Amino acid sequence: GMTEVLKQVPKPTAGQYKQAIAEFQKVVHGFGITAITDAAGGNRETLEAYNALEADGDLKLRVDYVIILTDYAADVLEPWEVIKDRARYKTRLLNPGKAKVGADGVPISGAALMLEPFSNDPDNYGKMTATEEQFSQLVEAAGEGMQIMIHAMGDGTIRKALDVIEEARKKYPENKQIAQIAHPGWPHPDDIPRFKTLNVAADVSPPQYFWNPLSKGHVPVLGDERMKRTYPIKEFLDNGVLVSYGSDWPAGTPSANPWRALEGMVTRMNPEGDYPGEVMGVPISLEAAMKIFTINGAIVMQNDKITGSIEVGKYADMVVLDSNPFELMKSGQAHKISDINAVKTLFEGEVVFTRQ
């Protein structure tokens, strides 16, 4: 339905895309962010807009650009042509080297495959939104040298996503790049070790790992036992899985603020305090969370030799903060982490944001 509506909407021009990128760059610089994965795109106009911005010297972000094979927005009409042609858009800062399939939605809408039926509908296991053809195209994208990414939330969808990645690993063993499963909200415990075995990053994102209206809505659908295992970030880490972070902004969360999300990881409580005292899942340490937001993201973007940590020989992609999250943790004020502000953001040593 949404796709039909979007088909009627006039397609933005390259100039409008360029303006939009410049605007969101300002937003993310304001949070201290210097590298992103643009996970919902795939059309030439956007790639041309990134290229034009960089040619003007105005792109101050490292960008992994994702070419999506499931066309929700009705604007990626020729993903394969873009994939075959991607070398012409690749620059120092822009890498259009990821291909993605959106394999499901959220369980509450019935658009996610579960291994056990829904708690309020014993005959319904939900369903995936991707087709076998799209999955096989993703395997072929691995053959084209792309990094592959799958949006999978339900435990049934996650298992299928791992099977598809396993197929790609067997068919194209020369492509050893990290694969990604985005939003793995409810993985089955048996499948968690497979992430490490298959070199798959678990790309976790709010607003699912603390209580909020959407998660509350999932309780009748998934039941208490499954809800206890929502986004088992600690379990991923304990199994040696590479965990990275995706904001899900602007699609599924109101803000690109990483501190709000980071607080949610170390408390598993709602940073706004809308559900006081209610904890969802198992918190992780601040040190582990900081790695997820810095070096782990760089590893997934294959940029860890040049950025992601403060080391001699790496670019000065840095942020100066108005308070120290480790001090807040020590003094029992984890609930103030979401209030942290970036004072200055540096990209390759150049100040790209200063808080007024």
mmCIF file with all atom_site columns, N, CA, C and O in Angstrom, residues 83-101:
data_model
loop_
_atom_site.group_PDB
_atom_site.id
_atom_site.type_symbol
_atom_site.label_atom_id
_atom_site.label_alt_id
_atom_site.label_comp_id
_atom_site.label_asym_id
_atom_site.label_entity_id
_atom_site.label_seq_id
_atom_site.pdbx_PDB_ins_code
_atom_site.Cartn_x
_atom_site.Cartn_y
_atom_site.Cartn_z
_atom_site.occupancy
_atom_site.B_iso_or_equiv
_atom_site.pdbx_formal_charge
_atom_site.auth_seq_id
_atom_site.auth_comp_id
_atom_site.auth_asym_id
_atom_site.auth_atom_id
_atom_site.pdbx_PDB_model_num
ATOM 1  N N  . ILE A 1 83  ? 24.378 -1.273 -8.843  1.00 0.00 ? 83  ILE A N  1
ATOM 2  C CA . ILE A 1 83  ? 25.431 -2.143 -8.292  1.00 0.00 ? 83  ILE A CA 1
ATOM 3  C C  . ILE A 1 83  ? 26.563 -2.312 -9.313  1.00 0.00 ? 83  ILE A C  1
ATOM 4  O O  . ILE A 1 83  ? 27.736 -2.156 -8.991  1.00 0.00 ? 83  ILE A O  1
ATOM 5  N N  . LYS A 1 84  ? 26.199 -2.614 -10.554 1.00 0.00 ? 84  LYS A N  1
ATOM 6  C CA . LYS A 1 84  ? 27.221 -2.845 -11.599 1.00 0.00 ? 84  LYS A CA 1
ATOM 7  C C  . LYS A 1 84  ? 28.014 -1.568 -11.892 1.00 0.00 ? 84  LYS A C  1
ATOM 8  O O  . LYS A 1 84  ? 29.148 -1.618 -12.330 1.00 0.00 ? 84  LYS A O  1
ATOM 9  N N  . ASP A 1 85  ? 27.364 -0.437 -11.630 1.00 0.00 ? 85  ASP A N  1
ATOM 10 C CA . ASP A 1 85  ? 27.929 0.855  -12.011 1.00 0.00 ? 85  ASP A CA 1
ATOM 11 C C  . ASP A 1 85  ? 28.532 1.591  -10.815 1.00 0.00 ? 85  ASP A C  1
ATOM 12 O O  . ASP A 1 85  ? 28.909 2.749  -10.914 1.00 0.00 ? 85  ASP A O  1
ATOM 13 N N  . ARG A 1 86  ? 28.604 0.908  -9.669  1.00 0.00 ? 86  ARG A N  1
ATOM 14 C CA . ARG A 1 86  ? 28.902 1.633  -8.428  1.00 0.00 ? 86  ARG A CA 1
ATOM 15 C C  . ARG A 1 86  ? 30.297 2.250  -8.383  1.00 0.00 ? 86  ARG A C  1
ATOM 16 O O  . ARG A 1 86  ? 30.518 3.241  -7.685  1.00 0.00 ? 86  ARG A O  1
ATOM 17 N N  . ALA A 1 87  ? 31.237 1.684  -9.146  1.00 0.00 ? 87  ALA A N  1
ATOM 18 C CA . ALA A 1 87  ? 32.620 2.198  -9.102  1.00 0.00 ? 87  ALA A CA 1
ATOM 19 C C  . ALA A 1 87  ? 32.675 3.681  -9.477  1.00 0.00 ? 87  ALA A C  1
ATOM 20 O O  . ALA A 1 87  ? 33.516 4.418  -8.962  1.00 0.00 ? 87  ALA A O  1
ATOM 21 N N  . ARG A 1 88  ? 31.765 4.110  -10.332 1.00 0.00 ? 88  ARG A N  1
ATOM 22 C CA . ARG A 1 88  ? 31.818 5.521  -10.764 1.00 0.00 ? 88  ARG A CA 1
ATOM 23 C C  . ARG A 1 88  ? 31.399 6.480  -9.652  1.00 0.00 ? 88  ARG A C  1
ATOM 24 O O  . ARG A 1 88  ? 31.683 7.684  -9.724  1.00 0.00 ? 88  ARG A O  1
ATOM 25 N N  . TYR A 1 89  ? 30.710 5.965  -8.626  1.00 0.00 ? 89  TYR A N  1
ATOM 26 C CA . TYR A 1 89  ? 30.267 6.829  -7.530  1.00 0.00 ? 89  TYR A CA 1
ATOM 27 C C  . TYR A 1 89  ? 31.182 6.728  -6.310  1.00 0.00 ? 89  TYR A C  1
ATOM 28 O O  . TYR A 1 89  ? 31.087 7.544  -5.400  1.00 0.00 ? 89  TYR A O  1
ATOM 29 N N  . LYS A 1 90  ? 32.029 5.702  -6.276  1.00 0.00 ? 90  LYS A N  1
ATOM 30 C CA . LYS A 1 90  ? 32.879 5.487  -5.097  1.00 0.00 ? 90  LYS A CA 1
ATOM 31 C C  . LYS A 1 90  ? 33.943 6.578  -5.030  1.00 0.00 ? 90  LYS A C  1
ATOM 32 O O  . LYS A 1 90  ? 34.596 6.882  -6.022  1.00 0.00 ? 90  LYS A O  1
ATOM 33 N N  . THR A 1 91  ? 34.079 7.174  -3.854  1.00 0.00 ? 91  THR A N  1
ATOM 34 C CA . THR A 1 91  ? 35.075 8.226  -3.658  1.00 0.00 ? 91  THR A CA 1
ATOM 35 C C  . THR A 1 91  ? 35.825 7.933  -2.363  1.00 0.00 ? 91  THR A C  1
ATOM 36 O O  . THR A 1 91  ? 35.608 6.904  -1.726  1.00 0.00 ? 91  THR A O  1
ATOM 37 N N  . ARG A 1 92  ? 36.652 8.871  -1.964  1.00 0.00 ? 92  ARG A N  1
ATOM 38 C CA . ARG A 1 92  ? 37.399 8.675  -0.723  1.00 0.00 ? 92  ARG A CA 1
ATOM 39 C C  . ARG A 1 92  ? 36.461 8.528  0.479   1.00 0.00 ? 92  ARG A C  1
ATOM 40 O O  . ARG A 1 92  ? 36.700 7.741  1.379   1.00 0.00 ? 92  ARG A O  1
ATOM 41 N N  . LEU A 1 93  ? 35.364 9.301  0.482   1.00 0.00 ? 93  LEU A N  1
ATOM 42 C CA . LEU A 1 93  ? 34.471 9.307  1.646   1.00 0.00 ? 93  LEU A CA 1
ATOM 43 C C  . LEU A 1 93  ? 33.214 8.472  1.448   1.00 0.00 ? 93  LEU A C  1
ATOM 44 O O  . LEU A 1 93  ? 32.561 8.093  2.425   1.00 0.00 ? 93  LEU A O  1
ATOM 45 N N  . LEU A 1 94  ? 32.854 8.196  0.210   1.00 0.00 ? 94  LEU A N  1
ATOM 46 C CA . LEU A 1 94  ? 31.592 7.492  -0.069  1.00 0.00 ? 94  LEU A CA 1
ATOM 47 C C  . LEU A 1 94  ? 31.867 6.104  -0.621  1.00 0.00 ? 94  LEU A C  1
ATOM 48 O O  . LEU A 1 94  ? 32.572 5.954  -1.614  1.00 0.00 ? 94  LEU A O  1
ATOM 49 N N  . ASN A 1 95  ? 31.300 5.107  0.034   1.00 0.00 ? 95  ASN A N  1
ATOM 50 C CA . ASN A 1 95  ? 31.442 3.732  -0.451  1.00 0.00 ? 95  ASN A CA 1
ATOM 51 C C  . ASN A 1 95  ? 30.060 3.111  -0.681  1.00 0.00 ? 95  ASN A C  1
ATOM 52 O O  . ASN A 1 95  ? 29.390 2.707  0.272   1.00 0.00 ? 95  ASN A O  1
ATOM 53 N N  . PRO A 1 96  ? 29.623 3.035  -1.964  1.00 0.00 ? 96  PRO A N  1
ATOM 54 C CA . PRO A 1 96  ? 28.313 2.422  -2.236  1.00 0.00 ? 96  PRO A CA 1
ATOM 55 C C  . PRO A 1 96  ? 28.463 0.904  -2.369  1.00 0.00 ? 96  PRO A C  1
ATOM 56 O O  . PRO A 1 96  ? 28.128 0.317  -3.374  1.00 0.00 ? 96  PRO A O  1
ATOM 57 N N  . GLY A 1 97  ? 28.979 0.265  -1.325  1.00 0.00 ? 97  GLY A N  1
ATOM 58 C CA . GLY A 1 97  ? 29.382 -1.140 -1.430  1.00 0.00 ? 97  GLY A CA 1
ATOM 59 C C  . GLY A 1 97  ? 28.538 -2.127 -0.665  1.00 0.00 ? 97  GLY A C  1
ATOM 60 O O  . GLY A 1 97  ? 28.931 -3.278 -0.483  1.00 0.00 ? 97  GLY A O  1
ATOM 61 N N  . LYS A 1 98  ? 27.334 -1.687 -0.225  1.00 0.00 ? 98  LYS A N  1
ATOM 62 C CA . LYS A 1 98  ? 26.482 -2.599 0.537   1.00 0.00 ? 98  LYS A CA 1
ATOM 63 C C  . LYS A 1 98  ? 25.176 -2.846 -0.216  1.00 0.00 ? 98  LYS A C  1
ATOM 64 O O  . LYS A 1 98  ? 24.595 -1.924 -0.789  1.00 0.00 ? 98  LYS A O  1
ATOM 65 N N  . ALA A 1 99  ? 24.712 -4.098 -0.180  1.00 0.00 ? 99  ALA A N  1
ATOM 66 C CA . ALA A 1 99  ? 23.390 -4.427 -0.747  1.00 0.00 ? 99  ALA A CA 1
ATOM 67 C C  . ALA A 1 99  ? 22.520 -4.954 0.384   1.00 0.00 ? 99  ALA A C  1
ATOM 68 O O  . ALA A 1 99  ? 23.002 -5.647 1.280   1.00 0.00 ? 99  ALA A O  1
ATOM 69 N N  . LYS A 1 100 ? 21.242 -4.621 0.334   1.00 0.00 ? 100 LYS A N  1
ATOM 70 C CA . LYS A 1 100 ? 20.361 -4.951 1.472   1.00 0.00 ? 100 LYS A CA 1
ATOM 71 C C  . LYS A 1 100 ? 19.018 -5.485 0.997   1.00 0.00 ? 100 LYS A C  1
ATOM 72 O O  . LYS A 1 100 ? 18.471 -5.033 -0.008  1.00 0.00 ? 100 LYS A O  1
ATOM 73 N N  . VAL A 1 101 ? 18.503 -6.436 1.790   1.00 0.00 ? 101 VAL A N  1
ATOM 74 C CA . VAL A 1 101 ? 17.125 -6.891 1.634   1.00 0.00 ? 101 VAL A CA 1
ATOM 75 C C  . VAL A 1 101 ? 16.405 -6.633 2.957   1.00 0.00 ? 101 VAL A C  1
ATOM 76 O O  . VAL A 1 101 ? 16.922 -6.955 4.030   1.00 0.00 ? 101 VAL A O  1
#
